[in-house]
Amino acid sequence: MNPIIRTTLGAIYLAATIVLAICGISLWRTHCEGFGCTGVGIAWLAWCVIYAVVFGFGCFSYIKQSGPLKKTMLVVLVLQGLGAVSLAAYWAYRSAA
C-alpha cells in the first residue's frame, strides 16, 4: 500500500478518536431533565455506534501501518479499548444500582 495512503488512514483515525473523546466528554457533562433524558440516551447510542465504527477503522488502518505511526496507533487503540471497557463497567455499575 502507498505510504501516503497509510499515513492518511492513520491521521484520519487519530483525528476521529480525538473528536470522539471530545464528543464523549460533552455528552458526559450533559444533564437531562424530564423528557430530555431520552434525547441524551439516543445521543449516547449514536456515539457508541460511531465509536465502534472508528475502532474498527483503527484496527484496519493499524494492520496497514508500518514505522513509528504504527506504535502510536497501537497506544491509541489500547486507550480507546480501555475507554470502552471503563464506560461499559460504569454503565453496568450505575444500571445495577
PDB file of C-alpha atoms in Angstrom:
ATOM      1  CA  MET A   1       0.000   0.000   0.000  1.00  0.00           C
ATOM      2  CA  ASN A   2       1.141   3.509  -0.789  1.00  0.00           C
ATOM      3  CA  PRO A   3       2.858   5.197   2.212  1.00  0.00           C
ATOM      4  CA  ILE A   4       0.818   8.363   1.712  1.00  0.00           C
ATOM      5  CA  ILE A   5      -2.414   6.389   1.949  1.00  0.00           C
ATOM      6  CA  ARG A   6      -1.168   4.569   5.071  1.00  0.00           C
ATOM      7  CA  THR A   7      -0.272   7.853   6.731  1.00  0.00           C
ATOM      8  CA  THR A   8      -3.599   9.384   5.736  1.00  0.00           C
ATOM      9  CA  LEU A   9      -5.510   6.413   7.192  1.00  0.00           C
ATOM     10  CA  GLY A  10      -3.604   6.776  10.456  1.00  0.00           C
ATOM     11  CA  ALA A  11      -4.176  10.525  10.602  1.00  0.00           C
ATOM     12  CA  ILE A  12      -7.893  10.124   9.942  1.00  0.00           C
ATOM     13  CA  TYR A  13      -8.147   7.538  12.715  1.00  0.00           C
ATOM     14  CA  LEU A  14      -6.249   9.679  15.218  1.00  0.00           C
ATOM     15  CA  ALA A  15      -8.358  12.750  14.378  1.00  0.00           C
ATOM     16  CA  ALA A  16     -11.596  10.755  14.643  1.00  0.00           C
ATOM     17  CA  THR A  17     -10.528   9.422  18.036  1.00  0.00           C
ATOM     18  CA  ILE A  18      -9.876  12.930  19.325  1.00  0.00           C
ATOM     19  CA  VAL A  19     -13.271  14.110  18.045  1.00  0.00           C
ATOM     20  CA  LEU A  20     -14.956  11.109  19.705  1.00  0.00           C
ATOM     21  CA  ALA A  21     -13.261  11.886  23.000  1.00  0.00           C
ATOM     22  CA  ILE A  22     -14.416  15.500  22.860  1.00  0.00           C
ATOM     23  CA  CYS A  23     -17.973  14.462  21.986  1.00  0.00           C
ATOM     24  CA  GLY A  24     -17.972  11.840  24.749  1.00  0.00           C
ATOM     25  CA  ILE A  25     -16.885  14.404  27.328  1.00  0.00           C
ATOM     26  CA  SER A  26     -19.579  16.794  26.108  1.00  0.00           C
ATOM     27  CA  LEU A  27     -22.224  14.074  26.395  1.00  0.00           C
ATOM     28  CA  TRP A  28     -20.942  13.085  29.833  1.00  0.00           C
ATOM     29  CA  ARG A  29     -21.423  16.647  31.042  1.00  0.00           C
ATOM     30  CA  THR A  30     -24.918  16.951  29.557  1.00  0.00           C
ATOM     31  CA  HIS A  31     -27.620  16.870  32.198  1.00  0.00           C
ATOM     32  CA  CYS A  32     -31.095  15.726  31.342  1.00  0.00           C
ATOM     33  CA  GLU A  33     -34.351  16.874  32.805  1.00  0.00           C
ATOM     34  CA  GLY A  34     -37.639  15.146  32.118  1.00  0.00           C
ATOM     35  CA  PHE A  35     -38.112  14.063  28.521  1.00  0.00           C
ATOM     36  CA  GLY A  36     -34.622  15.308  27.605  1.00  0.00           C
ATOM     37  CA  CYS A  37     -33.138  12.129  29.064  1.00  0.00           C
ATOM     38  CA  THR A  38     -34.416  10.215  26.055  1.00  0.00           C
ATOM     39  CA  GLY A  39     -32.506  12.531  23.752  1.00  0.00           C
ATOM     40  CA  VAL A  40     -29.321  12.100  25.752  1.00  0.00           C
ATOM     41  CA  GLY A  41     -29.777   8.324  25.631  1.00  0.00           C
ATOM     42  CA  ILE A  42     -30.212   8.415  21.865  1.00  0.00           C
ATOM     43  CA  ALA A  43     -27.103  10.587  21.583  1.00  0.00           C
ATOM     44  CA  TRP A  44     -25.121   8.060  23.650  1.00  0.00           C
ATOM     45  CA  LEU A  45     -26.380   5.225  21.468  1.00  0.00           C
ATOM     46  CA  ALA A  46     -25.283   7.062  18.327  1.00  0.00           C
ATOM     47  CA  TRP A  47     -21.934   7.821  19.951  1.00  0.00           C
ATOM     48  CA  CYS A  48     -21.430   4.130  20.761  1.00  0.00           C
ATOM     49  CA  VAL A  49     -22.153   3.094  17.177  1.00  0.00           C
ATOM     50  CA  ILE A  50     -19.727   5.684  15.810  1.00  0.00           C
ATOM     51  CA  TYR A  51     -17.187   4.635  18.450  1.00  0.00           C
ATOM     52  CA  ALA A  52     -17.374   1.024  17.242  1.00  0.00           C
ATOM     53  CA  VAL A  53     -17.013   2.086  13.601  1.00  0.00           C
ATOM     54  CA  VAL A  54     -13.983   4.240  14.403  1.00  0.00           C
ATOM     55  CA  PHE A  55     -12.447   1.416  16.454  1.00  0.00           C
ATOM     56  CA  GLY A  56     -12.907  -0.985  13.534  1.00  0.00           C
ATOM     57  CA  PHE A  57     -11.393   1.572  11.169  1.00  0.00           C
ATOM     58  CA  GLY A  58      -8.488   1.975  13.584  1.00  0.00           C
ATOM     59  CA  CYS A  59      -7.878  -1.778  13.633  1.00  0.00           C
ATOM     60  CA  PHE A  60      -7.943  -1.865   9.824  1.00  0.00           C
ATOM     61  CA  SER A  61      -5.573   1.069   9.460  1.00  0.00           C
ATOM     62  CA  TYR A  62      -3.277  -0.330  12.178  1.00  0.00           C
ATOM     63  CA  ILE A  63      -2.874  -3.528  10.168  1.00  0.00           C
ATOM     64  CA  LYS A  64      -1.865  -1.475   7.117  1.00  0.00           C
ATOM     65  CA  GLN A  65       0.666   0.682   9.030  1.00  0.00           C
ATOM     66  CA  SER A  66       4.419   0.416   9.359  1.00  0.00           C
ATOM     67  CA  GLY A  67       7.007   2.520  11.114  1.00  0.00           C
ATOM     68  CA  PRO A  68       6.621   4.897  14.060  1.00  0.00           C
ATOM     69  CA  LEU A  69       2.963   5.687  13.353  1.00  0.00           C
ATOM     70  CA  LYS A  70       2.123   2.024  13.992  1.00  0.00           C
ATOM     71  CA  LYS A  71       3.334   2.285  17.607  1.00  0.00           C
ATOM     72  CA  THR A  72       1.329   5.471  18.166  1.00  0.00           C
ATOM     73  CA  MET A  73      -1.764   3.865  16.720  1.00  0.00           C
ATOM     74  CA  LEU A  74      -1.326   0.828  18.976  1.00  0.00           C
ATOM     75  CA  VAL A  75      -1.245   3.071  22.039  1.00  0.00           C
ATOM     76  CA  VAL A  76      -4.363   4.930  20.871  1.00  0.00           C
ATOM     77  CA  LEU A  77      -6.169   1.652  20.077  1.00  0.00           C
ATOM     78  CA  VAL A  78      -5.370   0.295  23.537  1.00  0.00           C
ATOM     79  CA  LEU A  79      -6.525   3.525  25.192  1.00  0.00           C
ATOM     80  CA  GLN A  80      -9.704   3.507  23.120  1.00  0.00           C
ATOM     81  CA  GLY A  81     -10.364  -0.105  24.118  1.00  0.00           C
ATOM     82  CA  LEU A  82      -9.760   0.685  27.781  1.00  0.00           C
ATOM     83  CA  GLY A  83     -12.117   3.645  27.474  1.00  0.00           C
ATOM     84  CA  ALA A  84     -14.827   1.383  26.091  1.00  0.00           C
ATOM     85  CA  VAL A  85     -14.366  -1.145  28.892  1.00  0.00           C
ATOM     86  CA  SER A  86     -14.375   1.633  31.508  1.00  0.00           C
ATOM     87  CA  LEU A  87     -17.563   3.209  30.160  1.00  0.00           C
ATOM     88  CA  ALA A  88     -19.287  -0.189  29.935  1.00  0.00           C
ATOM     89  CA  ALA A  89     -18.278  -1.005  33.524  1.00  0.00           C
ATOM     90  CA  TYR A  90     -19.523   2.382  34.746  1.00  0.00           C
ATOM     91  CA  TRP A  91     -22.819   1.913  32.886  1.00  0.00           C
ATOM     92  CA  ALA A  92     -23.246  -1.585  34.364  1.00  0.00           C
ATOM     93  CA  TYR A  93     -22.485  -0.280  37.860  1.00  0.00           C
ATOM     94  CA  ARG A  94     -24.980   2.577  37.514  1.00  0.00           C
ATOM     95  CA  SER A  95     -27.631   0.294  35.994  1.00  0.00           C
ATOM     96  CA  ALA A  96     -27.336  -2.213  38.850  1.00  0.00           C
ATOM     97  CA  ALA A  97     -27.887   0.464  41.485  1.00  0.00           C
TER      98      ALA A  97
END
